[in-house]
Amino acid sequence: MQTEATFIEEIKRQYKYGGMTMKLLFVNLAVFLLIQLLFVFARLIGGSTGAEILTFTNAAFSLETDLSAFIYKPWGLFTSIFAHFGLWHCFMNLVFLYFSGKMFEALFDQRRLLYTYILGGIAGGLLEIIAHAIFPALQGSNTVIVGASGSIMAIFTALAFHRPNLQVNLFGIFPVRLIFLAAFFILFDLISLGANDGTAHFAHIGGVLLGMISVQNLYGSGNVITATEKLVNRFRKLFSGIFSSKPKMKVKKGGQTRSTAFKSDEDYALEAKQRQEKIDRILDKISKSGYESLTKQEKEFLFNQSNRN
């Protein structure tokens, strides 16, 4: 019982304090387990009821690539990027997500990781649908896709194009620049387009394109991630204003009140640029002299940055 309690507490701690990468991992894993339970239940029941459960599961979590079918199941564009039907597919994607997500959080922040994940997956799904509508060889195949690969490719590509000289140790031994790894994956997907290998290569390319775009004009208000985040925040403020009976106020000393001040796009961009420049200086220092060469303040800043909400 003690071991079980400790395990559950550790899971809760990782979810709460492990950053957005761990949250995305847990969501993907939870969806995978739910799908597998539905599959097991369907097999045990059998008959028409079991078939209905299988049909429901596929409809709920997969993306229809045929445009006429997608129109009736548009939610798959979102749900499919958290779903995996096979154990090996899930395992490989989650391993890749863990390492690329942790690096991403060290360079940027948790919110940007979430938006890149979602937009990368959606971009991949849309490109897959467009490809099936354009190319005759793909039409009429009644293909459905699942998996976080497009989302992960967006995250990894954003990393590689923002910090192309950043090195990782391949298999823990061989130092390789991120940009070379990204080039390998992109080339592999390009030469595999149209191959009947069970992989949604167009979805991967869609994620790649989103990742490349996401680090262009990084500090400008027109950046795709920044613009999306601001749009979402506006909707959140709109709905919070509709359902809130009292305006939010800040109390000043002496009983006076003032309304909450909002940053302008220019202030937001300047703060983001200054923060990113400081991160880049610290990462350059690590690459040249190692992590232990950092000061206490630099280590704390890098830690706090990776845990920003």
Short mmCIF file of C-alpha atoms in Angstrom, two decimals:
data_model
loop_
_atom_site.label_atom_id
_atom_site.label_comp_id
_atom_site.label_asym_id
_atom_site.label_seq_id
_atom_site.Cartn_x
_atom_site.Cartn_y
_atom_site.Cartn_z
CA MET A 1 0.00 0.00 0.00
CA GLN A 2 2.83 2.36 0.84
CA THR A 3 4.49 1.73 -2.52
CA GLU A 4 1.21 2.29 -4.34
CA ALA A 5 0.60 5.54 -2.46
CA THR A 6 4.14 6.72 -3.20
CA PHE A 7 3.73 5.90 -6.90
CA ILE A 8 0.44 7.80 -7.14
CA GLU A 9 1.92 10.79 -5.31
CA GLU A 10 4.88 10.80 -7.69
CA ILE A 11 2.51 10.76 -10.69
CA LYS A 12 0.61 13.71 -9.23
CA ARG A 13 3.85 15.57 -8.53
CA GLN A 14 5.15 15.03 -12.05
CA TYR A 15 1.89 16.23 -13.57
CA LYS A 16 1.77 19.31 -11.36
CA TYR A 17 5.42 20.36 -11.47
CA GLY A 18 6.82 18.60 -14.56
CA GLY A 19 5.89 21.40 -16.94
CA MET A 20 3.77 21.33 -20.09
CA THR A 21 5.79 18.47 -21.56
CA MET A 22 4.73 16.14 -18.75
CA LYS A 23 1.12 17.32 -18.98
CA LEU A 24 1.04 16.53 -22.70
CA LEU A 25 2.63 13.14 -22.03
CA PHE A 26 0.02 12.29 -19.41
CA VAL A 27 -2.86 13.38 -21.66
CA ASN A 28 -1.55 11.26 -24.54
CA LEU A 29 -1.04 8.28 -22.24
CA ALA A 30 -4.49 8.65 -20.66
CA VAL A 31 -6.16 8.79 -24.09
CA PHE A 32 -4.16 5.74 -25.22
CA LEU A 33 -5.27 3.74 -22.17
CA LEU A 34 -8.89 4.80 -22.67
CA ILE A 35 -8.79 3.67 -26.32
CA GLN A 36 -7.25 0.32 -25.35
CA LEU A 37 -9.92 -0.25 -22.69
CA LEU A 38 -12.62 0.43 -25.28
CA PHE A 39 -10.95 -2.01 -27.69
CA VAL A 40 -10.77 -4.71 -25.01
CA PHE A 41 -14.39 -4.11 -24.03
CA ALA A 42 -15.48 -4.33 -27.66
CA ARG A 43 -13.63 -7.63 -28.16
CA LEU A 44 -15.11 -9.17 -25.01
CA ILE A 45 -18.67 -8.17 -25.86
CA GLY A 46 -18.46 -8.96 -29.54
CA GLY A 47 -21.44 -8.89 -31.84
CA SER A 48 -23.15 -5.72 -32.96
CA THR A 49 -22.55 -3.95 -29.64
CA GLY A 50 -18.80 -4.57 -29.86
CA ALA A 51 -18.79 -3.34 -33.44
CA GLU A 52 -20.61 -0.18 -32.37
CA ILE A 53 -17.98 0.48 -29.69
CA LEU A 54 -15.20 0.09 -32.25
CA THR A 55 -17.01 2.41 -34.64
CA PHE A 56 -17.49 4.99 -31.90
CA THR A 57 -13.82 4.81 -30.86
CA ASN A 58 -12.57 5.29 -34.41
CA ALA A 59 -15.01 8.12 -35.04
CA ALA A 60 -14.12 9.89 -31.80
CA PHE A 61 -10.33 9.78 -32.00
CA SER A 62 -9.30 9.48 -35.66
CA LEU A 63 -9.11 12.07 -38.43
CA GLU A 64 -10.90 11.37 -41.69
CA THR A 65 -8.68 12.37 -44.61
CA ASP A 66 -11.51 12.23 -47.14
CA LEU A 67 -13.00 15.74 -47.24
CA SER A 68 -16.60 14.54 -47.60
CA ALA A 69 -16.19 12.34 -44.50
CA PHE A 70 -14.23 14.95 -42.55
CA ILE A 71 -17.09 17.46 -42.82
CA TYR A 72 -19.23 15.18 -40.65
CA LYS A 73 -16.42 14.45 -38.13
CA PRO A 74 -14.40 17.69 -37.83
CA TRP A 75 -13.47 17.08 -34.19
CA GLY A 76 -10.92 14.51 -35.36
CA LEU A 77 -8.66 17.37 -36.39
CA PHE A 78 -8.14 18.00 -32.66
CA THR A 79 -8.74 14.66 -30.91
CA SER A 80 -6.48 12.68 -33.27
CA ILE A 81 -3.36 14.59 -32.18
CA PHE A 82 -3.69 13.08 -28.68
CA ALA A 83 -4.64 9.56 -29.80
CA HIS A 84 -2.62 6.43 -30.59
CA PHE A 85 -4.05 3.03 -31.42
CA GLY A 86 -0.80 1.03 -31.28
CA LEU A 87 1.59 0.58 -28.33
CA TRP A 88 4.80 1.01 -30.35
CA HIS A 89 3.45 4.11 -32.12
CA CYS A 90 2.51 5.63 -28.76
CA PHE A 91 5.83 4.74 -27.12
CA MET A 92 8.02 6.19 -29.87
CA ASN A 93 6.01 9.41 -30.10
CA LEU A 94 6.03 9.96 -26.34
CA VAL A 95 9.80 9.42 -26.12
CA PHE A 96 10.34 11.93 -28.93
CA LEU A 97 7.87 14.34 -27.31
CA TYR A 98 9.62 14.12 -23.94
CA PHE A 99 13.08 15.05 -25.21
CA SER A 100 12.00 17.68 -27.73
CA GLY A 101 9.44 19.15 -25.32
CA LYS A 102 11.95 19.56 -22.50
CA MET A 103 14.41 21.30 -24.82
CA PHE A 104 11.61 23.51 -26.12
CA GLU A 105 10.59 24.57 -22.60
CA ALA A 106 14.21 25.48 -21.79
CA LEU A 107 14.27 27.83 -24.79
CA PHE A 108 10.74 29.19 -24.70
CA ASP A 109 7.89 28.59 -22.25
CA GLN A 110 5.06 26.21 -21.48
CA ARG A 111 2.31 28.16 -23.22
CA ARG A 112 4.28 28.35 -26.45
CA LEU A 113 4.91 24.61 -26.28
CA LEU A 114 1.17 23.94 -25.94
CA TYR A 115 0.22 26.21 -28.83
CA THR A 116 2.96 24.79 -31.06
CA TYR A 117 1.80 21.26 -30.26
CA ILE A 118 -1.86 21.99 -31.05
CA LEU A 119 -1.29 24.17 -34.12
CA GLY A 120 1.35 21.77 -35.48
CA GLY A 121 -1.04 18.85 -35.19
CA ILE A 122 -3.88 20.79 -36.80
CA ALA A 123 -1.61 21.98 -39.63
CA GLY A 124 -0.52 18.39 -40.23
CA GLY A 125 -4.10 17.15 -40.33
CA LEU A 126 -5.18 19.89 -42.73
CA LEU A 127 -2.28 19.20 -45.11
CA GLU A 128 -3.16 15.49 -45.09
CA ILE A 129 -6.77 16.31 -46.01
CA ILE A 130 -5.65 18.72 -48.76
CA ALA A 131 -3.24 16.13 -50.16
CA HIS A 132 -5.98 13.50 -50.32
CA ALA A 133 -8.21 15.98 -52.14
CA ILE A 134 -5.54 16.96 -54.68
CA PHE A 135 -3.58 13.84 -55.59
CA PRO A 136 -5.48 11.14 -57.51
CA ALA A 137 -3.45 8.27 -56.06
CA LEU A 138 -4.62 9.18 -52.55
CA GLN A 139 -8.28 9.70 -53.41
CA GLY A 140 -10.84 7.08 -52.49
CA SER A 141 -8.49 5.35 -50.04
CA ASN A 142 -10.80 6.08 -47.06
CA THR A 143 -7.76 6.65 -44.84
CA VAL A 144 -7.94 7.77 -41.22
CA ILE A 145 -4.97 9.03 -39.22
CA VAL A 146 -4.12 9.25 -35.52
CA GLY A 147 -1.07 10.27 -33.56
CA ALA A 148 0.94 13.20 -32.27
CA SER A 149 3.64 12.98 -34.94
CA GLY A 150 2.67 16.23 -36.70
CA SER A 151 2.62 18.07 -33.37
CA ILE A 152 6.00 16.68 -32.36
CA MET A 153 7.55 17.51 -35.73
CA ALA A 154 6.36 21.10 -35.28
CA ILE A 155 8.07 21.30 -31.87
CA PHE A 156 11.30 19.70 -33.07
CA THR A 157 11.46 21.78 -36.26
CA ALA A 158 10.89 25.00 -34.30
CA LEU A 159 13.81 24.04 -32.07
CA ALA A 160 16.07 23.17 -34.99
CA PHE A 161 15.37 26.34 -36.97
CA HIS A 162 15.63 28.60 -33.92
CA ARG A 163 18.84 27.02 -32.55
CA PRO A 164 20.36 25.14 -35.52
CA ASN A 165 23.78 24.78 -33.91
CA LEU A 166 22.46 23.31 -30.66
CA GLN A 167 23.91 19.82 -30.28
CA VAL A 168 22.37 16.65 -28.91
CA ASN A 169 24.12 13.35 -28.25
CA LEU A 170 22.64 10.77 -30.58
CA PHE A 171 22.34 7.42 -28.74
CA GLY A 172 24.13 9.20 -25.90
CA ILE A 173 27.41 9.09 -27.83
CA PHE A 174 27.49 11.01 -31.12
CA PRO A 175 27.10 14.82 -30.97
CA VAL A 176 24.82 15.98 -33.77
CA ARG A 177 23.45 19.43 -34.55
CA LEU A 178 19.68 19.75 -34.32
CA ILE A 179 19.41 21.17 -37.82
CA PHE A 180 21.03 18.03 -39.31
CA LEU A 181 18.61 15.77 -37.46
CA ALA A 182 15.68 17.90 -38.61
CA ALA A 183 16.97 17.79 -42.20
CA PHE A 184 17.15 13.98 -42.04
CA PHE A 185 13.56 13.64 -40.79
CA ILE A 186 12.23 16.16 -43.31
CA LEU A 187 14.06 14.50 -46.23
CA PHE A 188 12.79 11.07 -45.16
CA ASP A 189 9.18 12.31 -45.11
CA LEU A 190 9.55 14.06 -48.46
CA ILE A 191 10.90 11.02 -50.27
CA SER A 192 8.25 8.83 -48.60
CA LEU A 193 5.24 10.87 -49.76
CA GLY A 194 2.72 8.61 -51.44
CA ALA A 195 4.31 5.44 -50.05
CA ASN A 196 1.87 2.86 -48.71
CA ASP A 197 3.75 2.41 -45.43
CA GLY A 198 1.01 3.30 -42.94
CA THR A 199 2.60 6.65 -42.05
CA ALA A 200 0.94 10.03 -42.54
CA HIS A 201 3.93 11.76 -44.13
CA PHE A 202 1.90 14.77 -45.24
CA ALA A 203 0.87 15.30 -41.61
CA HIS A 204 4.56 15.29 -40.65
CA ILE A 205 5.33 17.87 -43.35
CA GLY A 206 2.43 20.02 -42.16
CA GLY A 207 3.91 20.00 -38.66
CA VAL A 208 7.32 20.88 -40.11
CA LEU A 209 5.89 23.88 -41.97
CA LEU A 210 4.13 25.14 -38.85
CA GLY A 211 7.33 24.70 -36.83
CA MET A 212 9.33 26.71 -39.38
CA ILE A 213 6.75 29.50 -39.49
CA SER A 214 6.40 29.61 -35.71
CA VAL A 215 9.95 30.90 -35.17
CA GLN A 216 9.79 33.55 -37.91
CA ASN A 217 9.34 37.12 -36.66
CA LEU A 218 9.52 35.55 -33.22
CA TYR A 219 9.05 38.76 -31.24
CA GLY A 220 6.52 40.41 -33.53
CA SER A 221 2.78 40.50 -32.97
CA GLY A 222 2.31 38.81 -36.34
CA ASN A 223 4.07 35.62 -35.25
CA VAL A 224 1.61 32.74 -35.68
CA ILE A 225 1.98 31.44 -32.10
CA THR A 226 1.93 34.89 -30.52
CA ALA A 227 -1.08 35.94 -32.60
CA THR A 228 -2.97 32.76 -31.70
CA GLU A 229 -2.19 33.16 -28.02
CA LYS A 230 -3.44 36.75 -28.04
CA LEU A 231 -6.60 35.75 -29.90
CA VAL A 232 -7.32 33.04 -27.34
CA ASN A 233 -6.68 35.50 -24.50
CA ARG A 234 -9.14 37.96 -26.03
CA PHE A 235 -11.83 35.27 -26.16
CA ARG A 236 -11.08 34.29 -22.58
CA LYS A 237 -11.43 37.90 -21.43
CA LEU A 238 -14.62 38.27 -23.45
CA PHE A 239 -16.25 35.21 -21.92
CA SER A 240 -14.96 35.98 -18.42
CA GLY A 241 -16.48 39.44 -18.79
CA ILE A 242 -19.82 37.99 -19.89
CA PHE A 243 -20.08 35.50 -17.03
CA SER A 244 -18.46 37.65 -14.35
CA SER A 245 -20.82 39.88 -12.38
CA LYS A 246 -18.09 42.21 -11.09
CA PRO A 247 -15.14 43.78 -12.89
CA LYS A 248 -11.75 42.71 -11.62
CA MET A 249 -10.09 45.48 -9.65
CA LYS A 250 -6.75 45.88 -7.93
CA VAL A 251 -6.73 47.55 -4.50
CA LYS A 252 -4.16 50.22 -3.77
CA LYS A 253 -3.00 51.36 -0.36
CA GLY A 254 -5.43 53.78 1.26
CA GLY A 255 -8.53 52.11 -0.17
CA GLN A 256 -8.16 53.52 -3.69
CA THR A 257 -8.74 51.21 -6.61
CA ARG A 258 -7.51 51.03 -10.16
CA SER A 259 -8.30 48.73 -13.06
CA THR A 260 -5.84 46.11 -14.23
CA ALA A 261 -3.28 47.48 -16.70
CA PHE A 262 -2.62 45.56 -19.90
CA LYS A 263 0.67 45.48 -21.77
CA SER A 264 0.84 46.81 -25.28
CA ASP A 265 2.03 44.60 -28.14
CA GLU A 266 5.29 46.57 -28.20
CA ASP A 267 5.93 46.02 -24.46
CA TYR A 268 5.07 42.34 -24.79
CA ALA A 269 7.41 41.89 -27.75
CA LEU A 270 10.25 43.80 -26.03
CA GLU A 271 10.00 41.70 -22.86
CA ALA A 272 9.92 38.49 -24.89
CA LYS A 273 12.96 39.57 -26.92
CA GLN A 274 14.98 40.51 -23.83
CA ARG A 275 14.07 37.24 -22.12
CA GLN A 276 14.99 35.22 -25.20
CA GLU A 277 18.33 37.01 -25.60
CA LYS A 278 19.19 36.18 -22.00
CA ILE A 279 18.26 32.51 -22.55
CA ASP A 280 20.42 32.39 -25.68
CA ARG A 281 23.41 33.83 -23.80
CA ILE A 282 23.04 31.22 -21.06
CA LEU A 283 22.70 28.36 -23.56
CA ASP A 284 25.78 29.57 -25.44
CA LYS A 285 27.67 29.57 -22.16
CA ILE A 286 26.52 26.00 -21.46
CA SER A 287 27.62 24.81 -24.92
CA LYS A 288 31.07 26.34 -24.45
CA SER A 289 31.82 25.75 -20.75
CA GLY A 290 29.19 23.30 -19.48
CA TYR A 291 26.24 23.66 -17.12
CA GLU A 292 28.41 23.94 -14.01
CA SER A 293 29.93 27.19 -15.33
CA LEU A 294 26.60 28.97 -14.77
CA THR A 295 26.13 31.25 -11.81
CA LYS A 296 23.44 30.53 -9.24
CA GLN A 297 21.31 33.35 -10.68
CA GLU A 298 21.65 31.96 -14.23
CA LYS A 299 20.64 28.46 -13.10
CA GLU A 300 17.62 29.85 -11.25
CA PHE A 301 16.59 31.94 -14.26
CA LEU A 302 16.84 28.93 -16.61
CA PHE A 303 14.85 26.77 -14.16
CA ASN A 304 12.14 29.41 -13.72
CA GLN A 305 11.95 29.92 -17.47
CA SER A 306 11.33 26.21 -18.09
CA ASN A 307 8.45 26.30 -15.58
CA ARG A 308 6.72 29.45 -16.82
CA ASN A 309 2.96 29.05 -17.24
#
